[in-house]
PDB file of C-alpha atoms in Angstrom:
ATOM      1  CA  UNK A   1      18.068  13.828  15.723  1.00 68.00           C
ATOM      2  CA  UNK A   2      14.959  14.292  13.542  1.00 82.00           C
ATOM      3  CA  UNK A   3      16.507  12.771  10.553  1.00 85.00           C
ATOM      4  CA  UNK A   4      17.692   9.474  12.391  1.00 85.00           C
ATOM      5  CA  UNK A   5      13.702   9.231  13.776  1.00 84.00           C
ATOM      6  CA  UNK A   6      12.294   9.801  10.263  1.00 83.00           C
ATOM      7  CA  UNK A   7      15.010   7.020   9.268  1.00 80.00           C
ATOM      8  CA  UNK A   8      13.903   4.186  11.818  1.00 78.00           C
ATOM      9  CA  UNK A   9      10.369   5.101  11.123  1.00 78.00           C
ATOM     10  CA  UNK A  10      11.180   4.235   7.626  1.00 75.00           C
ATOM     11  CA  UNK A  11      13.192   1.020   8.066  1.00 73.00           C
ATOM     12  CA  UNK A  12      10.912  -0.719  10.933  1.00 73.00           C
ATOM     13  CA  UNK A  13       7.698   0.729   8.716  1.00 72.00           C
ATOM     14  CA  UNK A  14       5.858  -2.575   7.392  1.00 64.00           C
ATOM     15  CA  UNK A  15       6.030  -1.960   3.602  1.00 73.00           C
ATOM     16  CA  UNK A  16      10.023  -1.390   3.842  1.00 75.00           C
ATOM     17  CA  UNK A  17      10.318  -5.128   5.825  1.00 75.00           C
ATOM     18  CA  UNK A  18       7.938  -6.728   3.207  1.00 78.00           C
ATOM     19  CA  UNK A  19       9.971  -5.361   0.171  1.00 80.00           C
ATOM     20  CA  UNK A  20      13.022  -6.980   1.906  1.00 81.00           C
ATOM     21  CA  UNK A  21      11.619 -10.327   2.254  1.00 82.00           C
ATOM     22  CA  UNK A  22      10.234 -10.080  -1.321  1.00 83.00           C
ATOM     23  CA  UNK A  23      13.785  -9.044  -2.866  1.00 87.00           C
ATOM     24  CA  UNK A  24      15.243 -12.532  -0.330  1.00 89.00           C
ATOM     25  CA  UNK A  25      12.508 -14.924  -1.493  1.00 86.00           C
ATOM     26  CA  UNK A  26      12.890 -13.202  -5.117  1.00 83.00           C
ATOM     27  CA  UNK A  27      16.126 -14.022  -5.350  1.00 86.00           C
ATOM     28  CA  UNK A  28      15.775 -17.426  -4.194  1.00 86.00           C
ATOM     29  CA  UNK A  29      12.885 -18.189  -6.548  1.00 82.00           C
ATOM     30  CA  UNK A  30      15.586 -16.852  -9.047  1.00 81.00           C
ATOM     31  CA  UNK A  31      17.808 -20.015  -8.363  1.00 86.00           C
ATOM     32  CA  UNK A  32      14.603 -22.101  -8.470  1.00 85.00           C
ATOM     33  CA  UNK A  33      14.020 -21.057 -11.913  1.00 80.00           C
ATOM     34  CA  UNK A  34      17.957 -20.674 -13.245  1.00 81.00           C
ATOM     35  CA  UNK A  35      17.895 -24.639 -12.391  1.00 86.00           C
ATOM     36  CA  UNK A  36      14.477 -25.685 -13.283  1.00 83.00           C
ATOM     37  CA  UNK A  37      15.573 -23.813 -16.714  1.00 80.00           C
ATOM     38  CA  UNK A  38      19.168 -25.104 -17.276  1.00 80.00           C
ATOM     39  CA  UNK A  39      18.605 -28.675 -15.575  1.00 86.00           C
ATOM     40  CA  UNK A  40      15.186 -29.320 -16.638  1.00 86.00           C
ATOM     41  CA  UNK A  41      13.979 -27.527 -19.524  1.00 82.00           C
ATOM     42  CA  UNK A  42      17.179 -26.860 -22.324  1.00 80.00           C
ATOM     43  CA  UNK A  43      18.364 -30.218 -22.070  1.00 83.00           C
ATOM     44  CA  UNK A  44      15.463 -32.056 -23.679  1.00 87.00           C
ATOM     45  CA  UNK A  45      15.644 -29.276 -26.200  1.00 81.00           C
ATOM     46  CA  UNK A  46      19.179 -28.956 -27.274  1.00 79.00           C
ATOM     47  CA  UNK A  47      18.812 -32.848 -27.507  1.00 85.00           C
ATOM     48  CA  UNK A  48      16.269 -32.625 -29.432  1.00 85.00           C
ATOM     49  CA  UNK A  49      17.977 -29.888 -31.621  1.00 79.00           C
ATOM     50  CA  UNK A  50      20.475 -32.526 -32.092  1.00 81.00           C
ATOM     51  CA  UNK A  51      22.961 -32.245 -28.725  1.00 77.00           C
ATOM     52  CA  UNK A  52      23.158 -28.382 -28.992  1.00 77.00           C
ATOM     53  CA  UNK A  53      23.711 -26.817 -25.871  1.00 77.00           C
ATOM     54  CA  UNK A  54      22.553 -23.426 -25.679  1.00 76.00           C
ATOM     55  CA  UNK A  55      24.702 -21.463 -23.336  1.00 79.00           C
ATOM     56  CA  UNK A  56      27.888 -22.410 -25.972  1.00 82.00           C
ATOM     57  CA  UNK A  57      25.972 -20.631 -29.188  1.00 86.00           C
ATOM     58  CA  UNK A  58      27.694 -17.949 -30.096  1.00 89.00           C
ATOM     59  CA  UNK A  59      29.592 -16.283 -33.005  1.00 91.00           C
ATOM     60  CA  UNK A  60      33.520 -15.385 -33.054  1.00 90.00           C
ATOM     61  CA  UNK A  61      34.176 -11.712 -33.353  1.00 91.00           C
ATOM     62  CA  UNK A  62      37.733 -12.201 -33.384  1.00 90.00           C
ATOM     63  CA  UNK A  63      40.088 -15.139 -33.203  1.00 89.00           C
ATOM     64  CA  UNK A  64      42.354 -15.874 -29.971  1.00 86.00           C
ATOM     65  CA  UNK A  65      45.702 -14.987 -30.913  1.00 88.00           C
ATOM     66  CA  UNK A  66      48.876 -17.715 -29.837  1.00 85.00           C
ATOM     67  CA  UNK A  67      52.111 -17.127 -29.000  1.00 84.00           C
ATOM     68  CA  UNK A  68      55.101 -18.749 -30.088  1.00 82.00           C
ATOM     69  CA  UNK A  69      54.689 -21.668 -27.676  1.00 83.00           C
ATOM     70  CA  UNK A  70      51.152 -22.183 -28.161  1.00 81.00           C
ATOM     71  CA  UNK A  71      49.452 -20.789 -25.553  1.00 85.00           C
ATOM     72  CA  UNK A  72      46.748 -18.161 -25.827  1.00 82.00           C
ATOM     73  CA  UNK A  73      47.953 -14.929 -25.439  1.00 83.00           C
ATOM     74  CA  UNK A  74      44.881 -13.055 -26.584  1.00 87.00           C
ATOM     75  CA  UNK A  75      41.582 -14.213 -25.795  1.00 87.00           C
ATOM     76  CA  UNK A  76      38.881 -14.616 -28.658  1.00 87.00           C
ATOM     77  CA  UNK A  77      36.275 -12.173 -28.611  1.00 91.00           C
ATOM     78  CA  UNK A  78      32.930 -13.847 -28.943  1.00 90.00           C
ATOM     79  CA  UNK A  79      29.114 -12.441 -29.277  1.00 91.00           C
ATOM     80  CA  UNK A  80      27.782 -15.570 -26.457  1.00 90.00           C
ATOM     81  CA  UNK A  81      23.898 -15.028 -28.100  1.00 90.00           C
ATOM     82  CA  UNK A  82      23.113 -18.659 -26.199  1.00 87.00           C
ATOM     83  CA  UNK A  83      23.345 -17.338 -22.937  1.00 86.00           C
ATOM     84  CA  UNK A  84      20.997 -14.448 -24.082  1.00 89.00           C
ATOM     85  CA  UNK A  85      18.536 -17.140 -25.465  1.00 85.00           C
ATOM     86  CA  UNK A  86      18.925 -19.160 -21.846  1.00 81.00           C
ATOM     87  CA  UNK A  87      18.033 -15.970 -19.905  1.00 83.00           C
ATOM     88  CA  UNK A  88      15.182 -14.529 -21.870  1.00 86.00           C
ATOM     89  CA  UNK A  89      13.552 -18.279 -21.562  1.00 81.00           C
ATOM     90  CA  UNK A  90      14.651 -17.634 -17.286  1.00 79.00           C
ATOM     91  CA  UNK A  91      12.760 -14.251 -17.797  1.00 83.00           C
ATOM     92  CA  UNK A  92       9.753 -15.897 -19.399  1.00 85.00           C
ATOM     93  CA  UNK A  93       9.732 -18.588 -16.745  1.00 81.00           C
ATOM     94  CA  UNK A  94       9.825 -16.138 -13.914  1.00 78.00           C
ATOM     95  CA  UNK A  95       7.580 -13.733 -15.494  1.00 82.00           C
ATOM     96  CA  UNK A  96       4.499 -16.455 -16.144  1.00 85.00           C
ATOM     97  CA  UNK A  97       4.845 -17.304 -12.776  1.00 79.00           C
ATOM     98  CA  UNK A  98       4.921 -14.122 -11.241  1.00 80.00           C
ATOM     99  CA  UNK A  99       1.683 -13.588 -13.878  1.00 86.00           C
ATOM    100  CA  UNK A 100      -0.054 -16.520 -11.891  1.00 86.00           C
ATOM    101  CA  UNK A 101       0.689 -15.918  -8.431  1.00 81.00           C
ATOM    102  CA  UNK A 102      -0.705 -12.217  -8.822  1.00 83.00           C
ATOM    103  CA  UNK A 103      -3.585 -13.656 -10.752  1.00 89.00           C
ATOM    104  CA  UNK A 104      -4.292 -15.933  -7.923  1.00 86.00           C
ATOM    105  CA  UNK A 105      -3.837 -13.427  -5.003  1.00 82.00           C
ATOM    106  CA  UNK A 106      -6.408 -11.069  -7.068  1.00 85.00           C
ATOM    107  CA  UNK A 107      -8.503 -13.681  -7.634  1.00 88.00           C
ATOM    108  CA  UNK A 108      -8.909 -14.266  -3.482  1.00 84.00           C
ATOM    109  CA  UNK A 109      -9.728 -10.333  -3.248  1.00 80.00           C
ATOM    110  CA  UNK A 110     -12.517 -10.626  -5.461  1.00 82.00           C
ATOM    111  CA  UNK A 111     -13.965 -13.777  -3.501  1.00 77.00           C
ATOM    112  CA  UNK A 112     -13.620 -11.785  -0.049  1.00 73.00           C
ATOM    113  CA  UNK A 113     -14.873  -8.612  -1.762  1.00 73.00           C
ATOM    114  CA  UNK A 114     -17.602 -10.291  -3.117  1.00 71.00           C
ATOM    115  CA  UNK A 115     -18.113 -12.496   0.587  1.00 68.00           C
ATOM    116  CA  UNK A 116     -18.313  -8.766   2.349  1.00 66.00           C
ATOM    117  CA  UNK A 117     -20.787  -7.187  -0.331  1.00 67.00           C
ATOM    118  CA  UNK A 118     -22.944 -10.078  -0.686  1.00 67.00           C
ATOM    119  CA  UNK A 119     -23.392 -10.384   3.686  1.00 69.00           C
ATOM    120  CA  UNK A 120     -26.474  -8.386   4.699  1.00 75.00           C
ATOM    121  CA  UNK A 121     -26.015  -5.500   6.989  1.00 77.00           C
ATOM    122  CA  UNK A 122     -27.265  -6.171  10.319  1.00 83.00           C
ATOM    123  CA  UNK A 123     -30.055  -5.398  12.071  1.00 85.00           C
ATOM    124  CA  UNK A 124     -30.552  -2.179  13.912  1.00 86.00           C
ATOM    125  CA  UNK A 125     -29.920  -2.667  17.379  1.00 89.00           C
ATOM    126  CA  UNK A 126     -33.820  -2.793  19.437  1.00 90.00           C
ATOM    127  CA  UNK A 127     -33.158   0.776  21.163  1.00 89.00           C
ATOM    128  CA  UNK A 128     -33.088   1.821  17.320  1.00 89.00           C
ATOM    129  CA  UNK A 129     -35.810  -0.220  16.707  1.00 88.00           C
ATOM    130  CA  UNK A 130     -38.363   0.765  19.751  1.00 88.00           C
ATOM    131  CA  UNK A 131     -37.407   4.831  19.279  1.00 88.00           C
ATOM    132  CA  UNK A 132     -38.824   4.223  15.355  1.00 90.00           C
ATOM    133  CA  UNK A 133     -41.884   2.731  16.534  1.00 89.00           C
ATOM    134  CA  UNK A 134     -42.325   5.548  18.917  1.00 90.00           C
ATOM    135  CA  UNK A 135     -41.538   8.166  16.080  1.00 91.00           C
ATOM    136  CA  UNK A 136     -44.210   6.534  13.867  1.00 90.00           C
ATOM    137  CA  UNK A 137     -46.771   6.168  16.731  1.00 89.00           C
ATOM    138  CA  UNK A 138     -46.022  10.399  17.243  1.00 90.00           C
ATOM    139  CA  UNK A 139     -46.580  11.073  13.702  1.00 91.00           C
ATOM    140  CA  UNK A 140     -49.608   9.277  13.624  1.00 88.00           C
ATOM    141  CA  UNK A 141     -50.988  11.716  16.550  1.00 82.00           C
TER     142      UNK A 141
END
């Protein structure tokens, strides 16, 4: 019985339920960036490189083999280096995002750190204040 405790402690803990809506909306943003990337952002490029289209770059290791009717029998083996282009530019993407949103989020702690050490403390409460009066007046005697 301990170990099934210690187990729902650990899955309804906060930091377990926040790392599962991060790896969700991760994977989401994921999708966001896959299309922003292959709809958006290589088209203008490989037209600009002339028509090229990225994910189709790559270099023939071996040829596809026929049979006698003319169908392939043997796929050709092919080194697709496009597709590793298209997801180091995804990676990028993602990563320079991920750069700014943490940027931004530290950038708010600093403010509210700043907020809380700039805020003078507040005044003694007027019991304090009387009993130092009446310590000082003692001293004085």
């Amino acid at each position: 019985m301990g170990m099934i405790k210690e187990f729902k402690e650990f899955a309804v803990k906060g930091n377990v339920i926040d790392l599962a809506v991060g790896v969700i909306i991760g994977g989401a943003f994921g999708k966001i960036v896959s299309s922003l990337v292959n709809d958006v952002i290589m088209p203008p490029i490989g037209l600009a490189l002339g028509g090229m289209d990225f994910k189709k770059l790559a270099v023939v290791l071996k040829e596809a083999e026929l049979d006698a009717a003319g169908e392939v029998a043997t796929a050709a083996v092919t080194l697709n280096y496009g597709m590793f282009i298209q997801n180091v530019v995804d990676f990028v993407i993602v990563a320079f995002v991920i750069f700014l949103a943490i940027k931004g989020v530290n950038k708010m702690n600093r403010k509210e750190e700043k907020k809380e050490a700039a805020a003078p403390p507040p005044p003694p409460p007027k019991s304090e204040v009387l009993l130092e009066e009446i310590r000082d007046l003692l001293k004085k005697q």
